[in-house]
N, C-alpha and C. Protein backbone atom coordinates (compact mmCIF):
# COMPACT_ATOMS: atom_id res chain seq x y z
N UNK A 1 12.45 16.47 -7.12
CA UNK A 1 11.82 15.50 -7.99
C UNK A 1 10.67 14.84 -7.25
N UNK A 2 9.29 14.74 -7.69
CA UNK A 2 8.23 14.13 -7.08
C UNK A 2 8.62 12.94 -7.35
N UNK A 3 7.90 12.12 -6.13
CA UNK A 3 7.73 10.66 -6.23
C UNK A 3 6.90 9.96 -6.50
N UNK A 4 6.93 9.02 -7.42
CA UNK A 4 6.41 8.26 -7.86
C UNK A 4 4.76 7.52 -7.38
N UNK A 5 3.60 7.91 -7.37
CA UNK A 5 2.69 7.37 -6.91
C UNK A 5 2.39 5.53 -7.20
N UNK A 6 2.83 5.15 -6.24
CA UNK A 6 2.57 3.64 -6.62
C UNK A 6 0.74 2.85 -7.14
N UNK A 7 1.53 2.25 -8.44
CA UNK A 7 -0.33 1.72 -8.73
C UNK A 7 -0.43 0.59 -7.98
N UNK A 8 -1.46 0.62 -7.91
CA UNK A 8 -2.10 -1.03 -7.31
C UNK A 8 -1.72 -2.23 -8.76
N UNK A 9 -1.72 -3.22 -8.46
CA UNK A 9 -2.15 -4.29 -9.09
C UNK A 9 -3.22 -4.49 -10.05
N UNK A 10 -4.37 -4.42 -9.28
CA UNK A 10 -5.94 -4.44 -9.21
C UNK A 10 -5.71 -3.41 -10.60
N UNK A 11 -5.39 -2.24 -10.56
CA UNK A 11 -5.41 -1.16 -11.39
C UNK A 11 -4.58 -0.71 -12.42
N UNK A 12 -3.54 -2.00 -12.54
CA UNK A 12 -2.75 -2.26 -13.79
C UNK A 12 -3.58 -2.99 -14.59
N UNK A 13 -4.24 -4.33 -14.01
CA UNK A 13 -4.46 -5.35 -14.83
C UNK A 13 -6.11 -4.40 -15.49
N UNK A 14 -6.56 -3.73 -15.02
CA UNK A 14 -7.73 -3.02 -15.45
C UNK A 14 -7.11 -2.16 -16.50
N UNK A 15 -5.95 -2.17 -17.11
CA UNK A 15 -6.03 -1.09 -18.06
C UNK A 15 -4.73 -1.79 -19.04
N UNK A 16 -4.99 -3.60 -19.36
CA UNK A 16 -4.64 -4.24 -19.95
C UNK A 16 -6.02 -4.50 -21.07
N UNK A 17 -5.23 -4.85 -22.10
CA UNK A 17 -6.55 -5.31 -23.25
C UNK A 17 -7.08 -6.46 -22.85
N UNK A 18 -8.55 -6.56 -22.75
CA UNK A 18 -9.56 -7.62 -22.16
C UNK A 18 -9.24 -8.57 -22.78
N UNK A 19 -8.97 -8.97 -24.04
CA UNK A 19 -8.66 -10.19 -24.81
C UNK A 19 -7.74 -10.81 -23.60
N UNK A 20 -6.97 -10.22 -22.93
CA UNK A 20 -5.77 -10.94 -21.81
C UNK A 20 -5.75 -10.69 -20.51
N UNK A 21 -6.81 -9.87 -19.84
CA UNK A 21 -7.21 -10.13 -18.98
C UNK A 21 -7.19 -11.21 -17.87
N UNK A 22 -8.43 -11.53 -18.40
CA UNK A 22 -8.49 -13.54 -17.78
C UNK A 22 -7.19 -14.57 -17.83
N UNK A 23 -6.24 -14.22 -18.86
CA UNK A 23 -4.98 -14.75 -18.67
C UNK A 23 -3.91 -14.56 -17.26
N UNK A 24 -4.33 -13.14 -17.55
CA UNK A 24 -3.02 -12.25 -16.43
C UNK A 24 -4.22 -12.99 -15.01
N UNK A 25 -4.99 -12.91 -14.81
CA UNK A 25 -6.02 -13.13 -13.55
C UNK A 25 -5.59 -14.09 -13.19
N UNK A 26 -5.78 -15.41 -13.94
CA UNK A 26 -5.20 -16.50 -14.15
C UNK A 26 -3.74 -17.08 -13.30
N UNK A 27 -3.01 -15.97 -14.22
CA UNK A 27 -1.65 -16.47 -13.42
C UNK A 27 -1.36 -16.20 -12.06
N UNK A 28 -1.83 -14.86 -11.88
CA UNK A 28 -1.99 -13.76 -10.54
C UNK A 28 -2.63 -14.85 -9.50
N UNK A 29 -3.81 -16.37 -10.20
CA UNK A 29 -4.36 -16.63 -8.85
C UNK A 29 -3.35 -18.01 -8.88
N UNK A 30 -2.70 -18.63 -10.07
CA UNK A 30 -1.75 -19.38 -9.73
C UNK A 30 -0.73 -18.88 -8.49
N UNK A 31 -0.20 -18.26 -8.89
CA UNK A 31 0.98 -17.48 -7.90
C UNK A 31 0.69 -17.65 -6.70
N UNK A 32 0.21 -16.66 -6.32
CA UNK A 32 -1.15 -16.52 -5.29
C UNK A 32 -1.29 -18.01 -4.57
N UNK A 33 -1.69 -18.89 -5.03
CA UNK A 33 -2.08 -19.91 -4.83
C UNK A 33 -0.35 -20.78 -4.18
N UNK A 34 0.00 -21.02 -4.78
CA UNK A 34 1.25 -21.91 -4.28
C UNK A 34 2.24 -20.90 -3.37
N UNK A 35 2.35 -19.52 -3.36
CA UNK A 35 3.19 -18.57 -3.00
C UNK A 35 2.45 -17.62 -2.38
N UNK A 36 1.54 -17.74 -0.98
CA UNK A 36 0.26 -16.81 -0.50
C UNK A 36 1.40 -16.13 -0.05
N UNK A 37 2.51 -16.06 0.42
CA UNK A 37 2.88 -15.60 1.77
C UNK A 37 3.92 -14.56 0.55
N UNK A 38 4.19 -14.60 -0.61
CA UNK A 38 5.50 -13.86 -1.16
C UNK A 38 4.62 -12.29 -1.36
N UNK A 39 5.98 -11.56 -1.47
CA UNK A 39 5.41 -10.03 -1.52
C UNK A 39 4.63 -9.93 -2.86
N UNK A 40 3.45 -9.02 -3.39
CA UNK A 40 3.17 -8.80 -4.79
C UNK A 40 3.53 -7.84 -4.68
N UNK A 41 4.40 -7.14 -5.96
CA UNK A 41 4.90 -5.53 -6.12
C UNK A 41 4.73 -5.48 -7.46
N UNK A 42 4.06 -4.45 -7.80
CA UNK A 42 3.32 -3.84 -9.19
C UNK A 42 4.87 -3.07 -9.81
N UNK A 43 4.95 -3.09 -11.27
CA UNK A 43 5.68 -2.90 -11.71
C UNK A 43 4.98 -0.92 -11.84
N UNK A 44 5.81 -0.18 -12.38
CA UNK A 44 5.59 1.50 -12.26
C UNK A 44 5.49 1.45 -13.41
N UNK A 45 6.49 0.64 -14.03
CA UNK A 45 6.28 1.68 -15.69
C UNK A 45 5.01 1.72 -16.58
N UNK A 46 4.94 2.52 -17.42
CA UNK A 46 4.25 2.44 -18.25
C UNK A 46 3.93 1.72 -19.56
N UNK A 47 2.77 1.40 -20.04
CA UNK A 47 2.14 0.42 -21.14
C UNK A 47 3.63 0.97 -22.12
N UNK A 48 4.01 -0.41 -22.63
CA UNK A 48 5.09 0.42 -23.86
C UNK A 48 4.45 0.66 -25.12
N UNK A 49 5.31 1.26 -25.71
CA UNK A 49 4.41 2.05 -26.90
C UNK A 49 4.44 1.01 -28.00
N UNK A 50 5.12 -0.24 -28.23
CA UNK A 50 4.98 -1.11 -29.44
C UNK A 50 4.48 -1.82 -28.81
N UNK A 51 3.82 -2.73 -29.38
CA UNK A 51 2.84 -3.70 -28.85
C UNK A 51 3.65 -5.29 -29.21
N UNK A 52 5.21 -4.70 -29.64
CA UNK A 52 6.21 -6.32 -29.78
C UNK A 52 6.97 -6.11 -27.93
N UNK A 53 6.88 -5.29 -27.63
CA UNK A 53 7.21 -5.19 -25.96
C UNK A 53 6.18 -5.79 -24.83
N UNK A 54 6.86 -6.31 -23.84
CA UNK A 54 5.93 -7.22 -22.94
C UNK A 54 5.51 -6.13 -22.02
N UNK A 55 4.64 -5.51 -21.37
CA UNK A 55 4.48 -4.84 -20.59
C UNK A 55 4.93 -5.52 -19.28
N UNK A 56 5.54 -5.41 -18.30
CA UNK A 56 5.56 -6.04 -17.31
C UNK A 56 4.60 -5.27 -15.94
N UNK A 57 4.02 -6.23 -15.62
CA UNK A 57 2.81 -6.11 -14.36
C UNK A 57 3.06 -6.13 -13.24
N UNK A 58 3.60 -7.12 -12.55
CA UNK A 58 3.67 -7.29 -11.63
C UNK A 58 4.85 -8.58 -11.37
N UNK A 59 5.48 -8.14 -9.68
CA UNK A 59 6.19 -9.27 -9.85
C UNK A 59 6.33 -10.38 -8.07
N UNK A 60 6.57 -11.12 -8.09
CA UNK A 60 6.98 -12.08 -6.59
C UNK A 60 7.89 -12.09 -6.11
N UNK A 61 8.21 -11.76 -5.21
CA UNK A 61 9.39 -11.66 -4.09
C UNK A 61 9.54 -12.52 -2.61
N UNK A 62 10.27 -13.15 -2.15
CA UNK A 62 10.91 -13.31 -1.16
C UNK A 62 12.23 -12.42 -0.31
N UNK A 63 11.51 -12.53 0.68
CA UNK A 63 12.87 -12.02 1.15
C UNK A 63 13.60 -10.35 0.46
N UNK A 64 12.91 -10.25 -0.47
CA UNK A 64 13.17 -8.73 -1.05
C UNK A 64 13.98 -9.46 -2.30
N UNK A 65 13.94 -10.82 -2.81
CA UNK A 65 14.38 -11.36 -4.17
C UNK A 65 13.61 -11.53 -5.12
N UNK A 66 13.48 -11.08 -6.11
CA UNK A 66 12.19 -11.50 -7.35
C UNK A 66 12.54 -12.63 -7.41
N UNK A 67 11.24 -13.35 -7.38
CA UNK A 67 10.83 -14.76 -7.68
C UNK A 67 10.82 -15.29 -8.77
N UNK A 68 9.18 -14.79 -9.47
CA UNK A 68 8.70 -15.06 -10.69
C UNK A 68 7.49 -13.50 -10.70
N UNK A 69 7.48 -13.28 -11.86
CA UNK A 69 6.93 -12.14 -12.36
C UNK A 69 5.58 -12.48 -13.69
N UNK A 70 5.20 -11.65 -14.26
CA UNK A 70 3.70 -11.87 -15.09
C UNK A 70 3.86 -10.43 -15.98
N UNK A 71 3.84 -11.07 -17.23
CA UNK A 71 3.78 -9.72 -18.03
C UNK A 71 2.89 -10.34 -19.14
N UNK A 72 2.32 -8.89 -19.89
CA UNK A 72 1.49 -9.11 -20.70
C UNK A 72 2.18 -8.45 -22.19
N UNK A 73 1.21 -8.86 -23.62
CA UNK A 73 1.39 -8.55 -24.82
C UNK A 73 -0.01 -8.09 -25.28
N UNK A 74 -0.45 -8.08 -26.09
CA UNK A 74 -1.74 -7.92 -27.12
C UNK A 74 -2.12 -9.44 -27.05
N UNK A 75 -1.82 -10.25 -27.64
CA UNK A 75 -2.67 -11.36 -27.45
C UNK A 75 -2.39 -12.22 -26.50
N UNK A 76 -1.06 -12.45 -25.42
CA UNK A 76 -0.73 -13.23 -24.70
C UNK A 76 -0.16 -12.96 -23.33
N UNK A 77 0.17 -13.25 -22.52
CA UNK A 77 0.59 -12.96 -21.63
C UNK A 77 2.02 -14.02 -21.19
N UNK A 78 2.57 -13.47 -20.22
CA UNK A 78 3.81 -14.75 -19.86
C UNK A 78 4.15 -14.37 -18.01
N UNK A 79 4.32 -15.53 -17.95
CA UNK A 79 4.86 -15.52 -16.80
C UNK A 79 5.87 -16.48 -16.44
N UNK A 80 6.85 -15.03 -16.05
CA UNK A 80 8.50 -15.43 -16.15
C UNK A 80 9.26 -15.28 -14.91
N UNK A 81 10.58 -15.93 -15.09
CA UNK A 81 11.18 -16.68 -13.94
C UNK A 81 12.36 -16.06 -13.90
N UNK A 82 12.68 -15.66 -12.64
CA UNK A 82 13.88 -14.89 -12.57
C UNK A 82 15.13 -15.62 -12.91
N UNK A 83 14.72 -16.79 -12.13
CA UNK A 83 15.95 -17.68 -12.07
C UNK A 83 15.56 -18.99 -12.90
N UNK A 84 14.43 -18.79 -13.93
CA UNK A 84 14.70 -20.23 -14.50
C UNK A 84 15.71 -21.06 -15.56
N UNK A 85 17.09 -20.28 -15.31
CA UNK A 85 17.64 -20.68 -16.39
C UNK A 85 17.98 -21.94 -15.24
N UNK A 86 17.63 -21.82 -13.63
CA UNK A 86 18.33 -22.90 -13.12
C UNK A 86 17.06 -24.09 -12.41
N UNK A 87 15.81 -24.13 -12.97
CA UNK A 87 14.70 -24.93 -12.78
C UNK A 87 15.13 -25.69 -13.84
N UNK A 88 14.55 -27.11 -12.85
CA UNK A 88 14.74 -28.58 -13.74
C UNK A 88 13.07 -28.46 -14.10
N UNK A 89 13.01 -28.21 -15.84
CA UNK A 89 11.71 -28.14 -16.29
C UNK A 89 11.67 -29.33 -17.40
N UNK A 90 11.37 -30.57 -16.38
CA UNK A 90 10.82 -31.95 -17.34
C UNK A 90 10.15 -31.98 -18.34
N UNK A 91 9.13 -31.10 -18.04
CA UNK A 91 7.84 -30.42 -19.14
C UNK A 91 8.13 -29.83 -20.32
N UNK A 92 9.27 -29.04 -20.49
CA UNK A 92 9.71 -28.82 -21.63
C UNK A 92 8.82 -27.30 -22.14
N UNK A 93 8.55 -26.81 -21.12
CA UNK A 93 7.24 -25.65 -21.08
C UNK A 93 8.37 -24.05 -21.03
N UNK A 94 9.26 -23.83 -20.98
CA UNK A 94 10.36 -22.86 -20.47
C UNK A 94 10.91 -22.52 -21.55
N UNK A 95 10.57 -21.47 -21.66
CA UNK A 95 11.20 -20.85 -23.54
C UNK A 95 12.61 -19.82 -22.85
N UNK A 96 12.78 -19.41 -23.95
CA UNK A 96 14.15 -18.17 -23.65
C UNK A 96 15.20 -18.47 -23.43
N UNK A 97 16.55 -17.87 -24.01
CA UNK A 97 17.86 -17.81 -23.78
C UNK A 97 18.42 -17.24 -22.71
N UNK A 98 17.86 -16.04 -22.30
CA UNK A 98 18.50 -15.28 -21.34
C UNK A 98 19.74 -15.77 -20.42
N UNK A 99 20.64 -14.98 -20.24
CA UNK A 99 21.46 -15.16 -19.21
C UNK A 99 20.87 -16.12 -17.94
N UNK A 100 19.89 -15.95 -17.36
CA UNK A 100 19.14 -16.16 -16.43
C UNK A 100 17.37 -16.59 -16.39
N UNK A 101 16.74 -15.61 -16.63
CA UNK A 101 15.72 -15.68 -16.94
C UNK A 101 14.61 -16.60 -18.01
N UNK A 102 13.90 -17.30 -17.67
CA UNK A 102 12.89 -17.76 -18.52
C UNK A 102 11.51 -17.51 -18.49
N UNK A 103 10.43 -17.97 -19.46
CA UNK A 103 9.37 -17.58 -19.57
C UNK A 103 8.31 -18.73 -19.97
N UNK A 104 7.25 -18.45 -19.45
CA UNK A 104 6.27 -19.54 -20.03
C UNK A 104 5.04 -18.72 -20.83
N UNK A 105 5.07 -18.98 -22.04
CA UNK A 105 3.98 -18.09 -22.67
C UNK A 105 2.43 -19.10 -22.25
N UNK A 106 1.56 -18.12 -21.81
CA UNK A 106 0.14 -18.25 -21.35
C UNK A 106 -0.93 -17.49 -22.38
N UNK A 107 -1.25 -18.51 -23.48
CA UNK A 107 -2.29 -17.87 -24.70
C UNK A 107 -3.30 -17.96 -24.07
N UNK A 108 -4.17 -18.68 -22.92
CA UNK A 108 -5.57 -18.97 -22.30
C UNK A 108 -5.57 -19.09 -20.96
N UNK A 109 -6.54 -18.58 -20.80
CA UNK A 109 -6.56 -18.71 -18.81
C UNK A 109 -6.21 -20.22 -18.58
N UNK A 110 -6.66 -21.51 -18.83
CA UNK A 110 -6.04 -22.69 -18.51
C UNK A 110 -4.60 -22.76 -18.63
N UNK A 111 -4.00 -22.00 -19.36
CA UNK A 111 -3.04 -22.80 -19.04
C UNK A 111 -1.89 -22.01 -18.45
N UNK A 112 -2.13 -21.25 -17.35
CA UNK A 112 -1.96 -21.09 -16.57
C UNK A 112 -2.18 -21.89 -15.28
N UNK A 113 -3.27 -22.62 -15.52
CA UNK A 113 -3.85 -23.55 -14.53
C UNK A 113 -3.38 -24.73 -14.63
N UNK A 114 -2.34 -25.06 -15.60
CA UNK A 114 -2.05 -26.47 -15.68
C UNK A 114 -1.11 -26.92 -14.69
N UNK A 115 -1.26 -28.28 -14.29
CA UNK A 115 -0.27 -28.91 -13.54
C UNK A 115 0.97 -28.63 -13.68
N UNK A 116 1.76 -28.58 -14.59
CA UNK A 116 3.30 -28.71 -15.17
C UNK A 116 3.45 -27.30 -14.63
N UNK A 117 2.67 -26.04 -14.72
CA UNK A 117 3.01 -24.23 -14.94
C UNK A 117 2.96 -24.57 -13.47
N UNK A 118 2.01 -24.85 -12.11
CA UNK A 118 2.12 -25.05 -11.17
C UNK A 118 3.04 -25.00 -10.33
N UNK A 119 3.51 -26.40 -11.13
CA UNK A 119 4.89 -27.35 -10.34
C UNK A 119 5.73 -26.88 -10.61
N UNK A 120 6.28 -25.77 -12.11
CA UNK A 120 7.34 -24.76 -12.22
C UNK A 120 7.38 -23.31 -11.23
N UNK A 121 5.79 -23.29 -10.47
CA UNK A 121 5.93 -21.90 -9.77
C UNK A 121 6.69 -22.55 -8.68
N UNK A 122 6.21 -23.71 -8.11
CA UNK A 122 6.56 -24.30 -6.99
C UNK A 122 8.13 -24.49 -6.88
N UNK A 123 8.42 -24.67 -7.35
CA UNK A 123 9.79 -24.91 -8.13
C UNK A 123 10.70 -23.67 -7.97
N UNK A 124 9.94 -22.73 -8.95
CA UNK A 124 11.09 -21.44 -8.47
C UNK A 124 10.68 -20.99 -6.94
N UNK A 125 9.88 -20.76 -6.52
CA UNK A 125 9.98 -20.14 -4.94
C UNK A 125 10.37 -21.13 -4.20
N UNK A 126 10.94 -22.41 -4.41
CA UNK A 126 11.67 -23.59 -3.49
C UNK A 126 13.50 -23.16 -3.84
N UNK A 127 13.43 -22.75 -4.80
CA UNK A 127 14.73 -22.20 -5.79
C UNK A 127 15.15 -20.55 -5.13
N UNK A 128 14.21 -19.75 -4.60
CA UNK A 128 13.92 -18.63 -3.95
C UNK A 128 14.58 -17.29 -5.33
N UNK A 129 15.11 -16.21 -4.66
CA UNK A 129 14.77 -15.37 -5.78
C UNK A 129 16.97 -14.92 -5.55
């Protein structure tokens, strides 16, 4: 069985629809920004074929634990939390049921940039993965 050629990052988000682009960029420099030192690891799979599926992009790691991750849609993007079912989110910004997992939907590059999305990245990599 051949192995898997790993994509870059850089070369996922280039073959996302431009309408969400600047979103996914967005979050990628949030992350980035509060979490320089965590691993980035590009997700393998492929664009899914309905466009009600999140593609997932890329994700943050410690220690070899997912952090927080960034996936995209057709018009939106999100960036979601491995462990936020256990972040104290004052903000009220944290959608989803999941067992575990939550999400913050990102319709515009700001708001990704907002204070509150920030202080939730900060939050889960203090929380670790």
């Amino acid at each position: 069985m051949a192995a898997l050629k790993e994509i870059a990052v850089a070369d996922r988000i280039k073959k996302i629809p431009p309408s969400v682009r600047p979103i996914v960029q967005a979050a990628r420099r949030t992350v980035k920004a509060v979490a320089p030192t965590a691993e980035e690891i590009s997700y393998q799979g492929q664009q899914p074929r309905s466009s009600s599926y999140m593609w997932k992009l890329v994700r943050y790691a410690v220690d070899g634990a997912n952090v927080v991750g960034i996936g995209t849609f057709q018009r939106h993007s999100t960036l979601f939390f491995y462990r936020g079912r256990e972040l104290d989110d004052g903000s009220g910004l944290l959608e989803g049921s999941g067992k575990d997992s939550r999400f913050i939907t990102l319709r515009r590059p700001a708001d990704a940039e907002r204070p509150d999305v920030k202080r939730l990245v900060r939050k889960a990599f203090k929380l670790g993965g």
